[in-house]
PDB file of C-alpha atoms in Angstrom:
ATOM      1  CA  MET A   1     109.485 102.805 102.657  1.00  0.00           C
ATOM      2  CA  ARG A   2     106.668 100.197 103.223  1.00  0.00           C
ATOM      3  CA  ARG A   3     104.005 102.893 103.672  1.00  0.00           C
ATOM      4  CA  GLY A   4     105.190 104.572 100.339  1.00  0.00           C
ATOM      5  CA  ILE A   5     104.476 101.377  98.375  1.00  0.00           C
ATOM      6  CA  ALA A   6     101.457 100.593 100.106  1.00  0.00           C
ATOM      7  CA  ALA A   7     100.257 104.070  99.486  1.00  0.00           C
ATOM      8  CA  GLY A   8     101.306 103.861  96.008  1.00  0.00           C
ATOM      9  CA  THR A   9      99.380 100.616  95.525  1.00  0.00           C
ATOM     10  CA  ALA A  10      96.316 102.247  96.851  1.00  0.00           C
ATOM     11  CA  VAL A  11      96.628 105.285  94.347  1.00  0.00           C
ATOM     12  CA  VAL A  12      97.301 102.830  91.424  1.00  0.00           C
ATOM     13  CA  LEU A  13      94.108 100.730  92.243  1.00  0.00           C
ATOM     14  CA  VAL A  14      92.025 103.816  92.301  1.00  0.00           C
ATOM     15  CA  LEU A  15      93.352 105.091  88.848  1.00  0.00           C
ATOM     16  CA  GLU A  16      92.838 101.494  87.496  1.00  0.00           C
ATOM     17  CA  ALA A  17      89.189 101.442  88.901  1.00  0.00           C
ATOM     18  CA  LEU A  18      88.470 104.881  87.072  1.00  0.00           C
ATOM     19  CA  THR A  19      90.058 103.588  83.857  1.00  0.00           C
ATOM     20  CA  ILE A  20      87.976 100.305  84.040  1.00  0.00           C
ATOM     21  CA  ALA A  21      84.907 102.277  84.750  1.00  0.00           C
ATOM     22  CA  PHE A  22      85.496 104.713  81.785  1.00  0.00           C
ATOM     23  CA  VAL A  23      86.346 101.927  79.452  1.00  0.00           C
ATOM     24  CA  ASN A  24      83.291 100.006  80.251  1.00  0.00           C
ATOM     25  CA  TRP A  25      81.079 103.236  80.021  1.00  0.00           C
ATOM     26  CA  ILE A  26      82.624 103.880  76.617  1.00  0.00           C
ATOM     27  CA  LEU A  27      82.139 100.185  75.411  1.00  0.00           C
ATOM     28  CA  GLY A  28      78.326 100.472  76.597  1.00  0.00           C
ATOM     29  CA  LEU A  29      77.774 103.635  74.679  1.00  0.00           C
ATOM     30  CA  ALA A  30      79.231 102.152  71.556  1.00  0.00           C
ATOM     31  CA  VAL A  31      77.047  99.203  71.609  1.00  0.00           C
ATOM     32  CA  GLN A  32      74.042 101.259  72.378  1.00  0.00           C
ATOM     33  CA  HIS A  33      74.540 103.809  69.700  1.00  0.00           C
ATOM     34  CA  GLN A  34      75.587 101.431  66.993  1.00  0.00           C
ATOM     35  CA  GLU A  35      72.836  99.023  68.049  1.00  0.00           C
ATOM     36  CA  MET A  36      75.250  96.124  67.866  1.00  0.00           C
ATOM     37  CA  SER A  37      73.872  92.629  68.864  1.00  0.00           C
ATOM     38  CA  LEU A  38      75.714  89.302  69.688  1.00  0.00           C
ATOM     39  CA  ALA A  39      73.795  86.125  69.145  1.00  0.00           C
ATOM     40  CA  GLY A  40      70.244  88.055  69.185  1.00  0.00           C
ATOM     41  CA  LEU A  41      70.854  89.726  72.494  1.00  0.00           C
ATOM     42  CA  ASP A  42      69.300  93.146  73.037  1.00  0.00           C
ATOM     43  CA  PRO A  43      71.786  96.126  72.488  1.00  0.00           C
ATOM     44  CA  ASP A  44      70.423  97.831  75.476  1.00  0.00           C
ATOM     45  CA  ALA A  45      70.914  94.692  77.666  1.00  0.00           C
ATOM     46  CA  MET A  46      74.333  94.539  76.404  1.00  0.00           C
ATOM     47  CA  ALA A  47      75.144  98.172  77.171  1.00  0.00           C
ATOM     48  CA  THR A  48      73.567  97.752  80.732  1.00  0.00           C
ATOM     49  CA  GLY A  49      75.746  94.742  81.085  1.00  0.00           C
ATOM     50  CA  SER A  50      78.865  96.564  80.199  1.00  0.00           C
ATOM     51  CA  TRP A  51      78.137  99.494  82.625  1.00  0.00           C
ATOM     52  CA  VAL A  52      77.160  97.269  85.515  1.00  0.00           C
ATOM     53  CA  GLY A  53      80.215  94.833  85.128  1.00  0.00           C
ATOM     54  CA  GLY A  54      82.430  97.618  84.746  1.00  0.00           C
ATOM     55  CA  GLY A  55      81.173  99.429  87.865  1.00  0.00           C
ATOM     56  CA  LEU A  56      81.320  96.337  89.898  1.00  0.00           C
ATOM     57  CA  PHE A  57      84.773  95.510  89.034  1.00  0.00           C
ATOM     58  CA  ALA A  58      85.652  99.400  89.727  1.00  0.00           C
ATOM     59  CA  LEU A  59      84.020  99.007  92.976  1.00  0.00           C
ATOM     60  CA  PHE A  60      85.912  95.822  93.830  1.00  0.00           C
ATOM     61  CA  LEU A  61      89.198  97.754  92.911  1.00  0.00           C
ATOM     62  CA  VAL A  62      88.274 100.654  94.953  1.00  0.00           C
ATOM     63  CA  ILE A  63      87.591  98.468  98.116  1.00  0.00           C
ATOM     64  CA  CYS A  64      91.010  96.873  97.549  1.00  0.00           C
ATOM     65  CA  ALA A  65      92.455 100.397  97.330  1.00  0.00           C
ATOM     66  CA  VAL A  66      90.768 101.209 100.628  1.00  0.00           C
ATOM     67  CA  LEU A  67      92.135  98.182 102.439  1.00  0.00           C
ATOM     68  CA  VAL A  68      95.623  98.863 100.997  1.00  0.00           C
ATOM     69  CA  ALA A  69      95.323 102.348 102.072  1.00  0.00           C
ATOM     70  CA  ARG A  70      94.232 101.323 105.494  1.00  0.00           C
ATOM     71  CA  ILE A  71      97.470  99.098 105.663  1.00  0.00           C
ATOM     72  CA  ALA A  72      99.598 102.111 104.735  1.00  0.00           C
ATOM     73  CA  VAL A  73      97.967 104.399 107.363  1.00  0.00           C
ATOM     74  CA  ARG A  74      98.080 101.864 110.109  1.00  0.00           C
ATOM     75  CA  ASP A  75     101.600 100.447 109.123  1.00  0.00           C
ATOM     76  CA  GLU A  76     100.344  97.052 109.777  1.00  0.00           C
ATOM     77  CA  MET A  77      98.289  94.346 107.927  1.00  0.00           C
ATOM     78  CA  THR A  78      94.643  94.235 108.457  1.00  0.00           C
ATOM     79  CA  GLY A  79      92.734  91.115 109.440  1.00  0.00           C
ATOM     80  CA  ARG A  80      92.276  87.829 107.609  1.00  0.00           C
ATOM     81  CA  LEU A  81      89.146  88.627 105.341  1.00  0.00           C
ATOM     82  CA  ALA A  82      91.039  91.862 104.209  1.00  0.00           C
ATOM     83  CA  ARG A  83      94.225  89.591 103.137  1.00  0.00           C
ATOM     84  CA  ILE A  84      92.070  87.155 101.444  1.00  0.00           C
ATOM     85  CA  VAL A  85      90.402  90.067  99.305  1.00  0.00           C
ATOM     86  CA  LEU A  86      93.882  91.476  98.388  1.00  0.00           C
ATOM     87  CA  ILE A  87      95.101  87.932  97.413  1.00  0.00           C
ATOM     88  CA  VAL A  88      91.962  87.635  95.230  1.00  0.00           C
ATOM     89  CA  CYS A  89      92.721  90.867  93.672  1.00  0.00           C
ATOM     90  CA  ALA A  90      96.228  89.791  93.041  1.00  0.00           C
ATOM     91  CA  VAL A  91      95.033  86.587  91.300  1.00  0.00           C
ATOM     92  CA  VAL A  92      92.398  88.635  89.378  1.00  0.00           C
ATOM     93  CA  HIS A  93      95.294  90.745  88.072  1.00  0.00           C
ATOM     94  CA  GLY A  94      97.331  87.782  87.016  1.00  0.00           C
ATOM     95  CA  VAL A  95      94.565  86.488  85.048  1.00  0.00           C
ATOM     96  CA  VAL A  96      93.602  89.630  83.460  1.00  0.00           C
ATOM     97  CA  GLY A  97      97.186  90.312  82.549  1.00  0.00           C
ATOM     98  CA  ALA A  98      97.520  87.078  80.892  1.00  0.00           C
ATOM     99  CA  LEU A  99      94.210  87.869  78.968  1.00  0.00           C
ATOM    100  CA  VAL A 100      95.294  91.556  77.764  1.00  0.00           C
ATOM    101  CA  VAL A 101      98.410  90.245  75.969  1.00  0.00           C
ATOM    102  CA  GLY A 102      96.272  89.006  73.194  1.00  0.00           C
ATOM    103  CA  LEU A 103      93.379  91.618  73.306  1.00  0.00           C
ATOM    104  CA  VAL A 104      95.277  94.733  73.943  1.00  0.00           C
ATOM    105  CA  GLY A 105      99.140  93.903  73.797  1.00  0.00           C
ATOM    106  CA  TRP A 106     102.281  93.581  75.741  1.00  0.00           C
ATOM    107  CA  SER A 107     102.134  97.045  77.092  1.00  0.00           C
ATOM    108  CA  ALA A 108      99.035  96.446  78.809  1.00  0.00           C
ATOM    109  CA  PHE A 109     100.436  93.092  79.976  1.00  0.00           C
ATOM    110  CA  VAL A 110     103.559  94.774  81.466  1.00  0.00           C
ATOM    111  CA  VAL A 111     101.032  97.347  83.236  1.00  0.00           C
ATOM    112  CA  MET A 112      99.030  94.650  84.750  1.00  0.00           C
ATOM    113  CA  MET A 113     102.126  92.857  86.039  1.00  0.00           C
ATOM    114  CA  LEU A 114     103.492  96.042  87.728  1.00  0.00           C
ATOM    115  CA  ILE A 115     100.211  96.409  89.471  1.00  0.00           C
ATOM    116  CA  LEU A 116     100.358  92.697  90.394  1.00  0.00           C
ATOM    117  CA  ALA A 117     103.918  93.127  91.725  1.00  0.00           C
ATOM    118  CA  MET A 118     102.853  96.112  93.912  1.00  0.00           C
ATOM    119  CA  LEU A 119      99.926  94.113  95.544  1.00  0.00           C
ATOM    120  CA  VAL A 120     102.281  91.063  96.005  1.00  0.00           C
ATOM    121  CA  GLY A 121     104.823  93.432  97.488  1.00  0.00           C
ATOM    122  CA  THR A 122     102.380  94.999  99.874  1.00  0.00           C
ATOM    123  CA  LEU A 123     101.051  91.606 101.096  1.00  0.00           C
ATOM    124  CA  LEU A 124     104.750  90.397 101.555  1.00  0.00           C
ATOM    125  CA  MET A 125     105.958  93.538 103.275  1.00  0.00           C
ATOM    126  CA  TYR A 126     103.108  93.448 105.835  1.00  0.00           C
ATOM    127  CA  ALA A 127     102.849  89.619 106.259  1.00  0.00           C
ATOM    128  CA  PRO A 128     101.895  88.833 109.784  1.00  0.00           C
ATOM    129  CA  GLU A 129     104.851  86.476 110.303  1.00  0.00           C
ATOM    130  CA  ASP A 130     107.317  89.404 109.794  1.00  0.00           C
ATOM    131  CA  GLN A 131     105.809  91.681 112.425  1.00  0.00           C
ATOM    132  CA  PRO A 132     107.491  92.209 115.676  1.00  0.00           C
ATOM    133  CA  GLY A 133     106.270  89.796 118.258  1.00  0.00           C
ATOM    134  CA  ALA A 134     105.025  87.086 115.959  1.00  0.00           C
ATOM    135  CA  ALA A 135     108.321  85.088 116.445  1.00  0.00           C
ATOM    136  CA  GLN A 136     107.842  84.992 120.139  1.00  0.00           C
ATOM    137  CA  GLN A 137     104.155  84.212 120.132  1.00  0.00           C
ATOM    138  CA  ALA A 138     104.951  81.320 117.773  1.00  0.00           C
ATOM    139  CA  GLU A 139     107.634  79.725 120.057  1.00  0.00           C
ATOM    140  CA  LYS A 140     105.452  79.960 123.037  1.00  0.00           C
ATOM    141  CA  PRO A 141     103.405  76.890 123.656  1.00  0.00           C
ATOM    142  CA  GLY A 142      99.920  77.660 124.337  1.00  0.00           C
ATOM    143  CA  PRO A 143      98.089  76.225 127.298  1.00  0.00           C
ATOM    144  CA  GLY A 144      97.738  72.666 127.056  1.00  0.00           C
ATOM    145  CA  ALA A 145     100.549  72.405 124.534  1.00  0.00           C
ATOM    146  CA  GLY A 146     102.395  69.007 124.607  1.00  0.00           C
ATOM    147  CA  GLU A 147      99.518  67.342 126.547  1.00  0.00           C
ATOM    148  CA  ALA A 148      97.621  64.548 125.041  1.00  0.00           C
ATOM    149  CA  PRO A 149      93.986  65.524 124.163  1.00  0.00           C
ATOM    150  CA  PRO A 150      91.336  64.261 126.635  1.00  0.00           C
ATOM    151  CA  ALA A 151      90.014  60.852 125.955  1.00  0.00           C
ATOM    152  CA  THR A 152      86.543  60.680 124.732  1.00  0.00           C
ATOM    153  CA  ALA A 153      84.047  57.899 125.347  1.00  0.00           C
TER     154      ALA A 153
END
């Protein structure tokens, strides 16, 4: 069950990355072909900015999808840095979800919240505290536990 949810999250993140890249590509083409300008900015610069921004965001989502797929394949949580990246991804989905309500509508908000729920679900299902053996390691005192720290001069 856990692997299925993690694998589904990875697939959804890849689909979202493709959608973001496609939308930004279309927006860049629209700005370039209509020669739109915002506050005197060059239309070519705005189109390039749309393409680069969309590409970077799509790349971030693909990296997150690879991390989640790795979790699904190994059936265990990855390292601390990967958890931080996935938490950042979840926070970004929460913020973008709040923004799309006014820009796109409630249906886009629901989609973003479903993706957020899948990310948070994956993070919680593979929490290191829930792994077998984590309770025994937490209960065992390490070397020097209970001793006073050495006095310094």
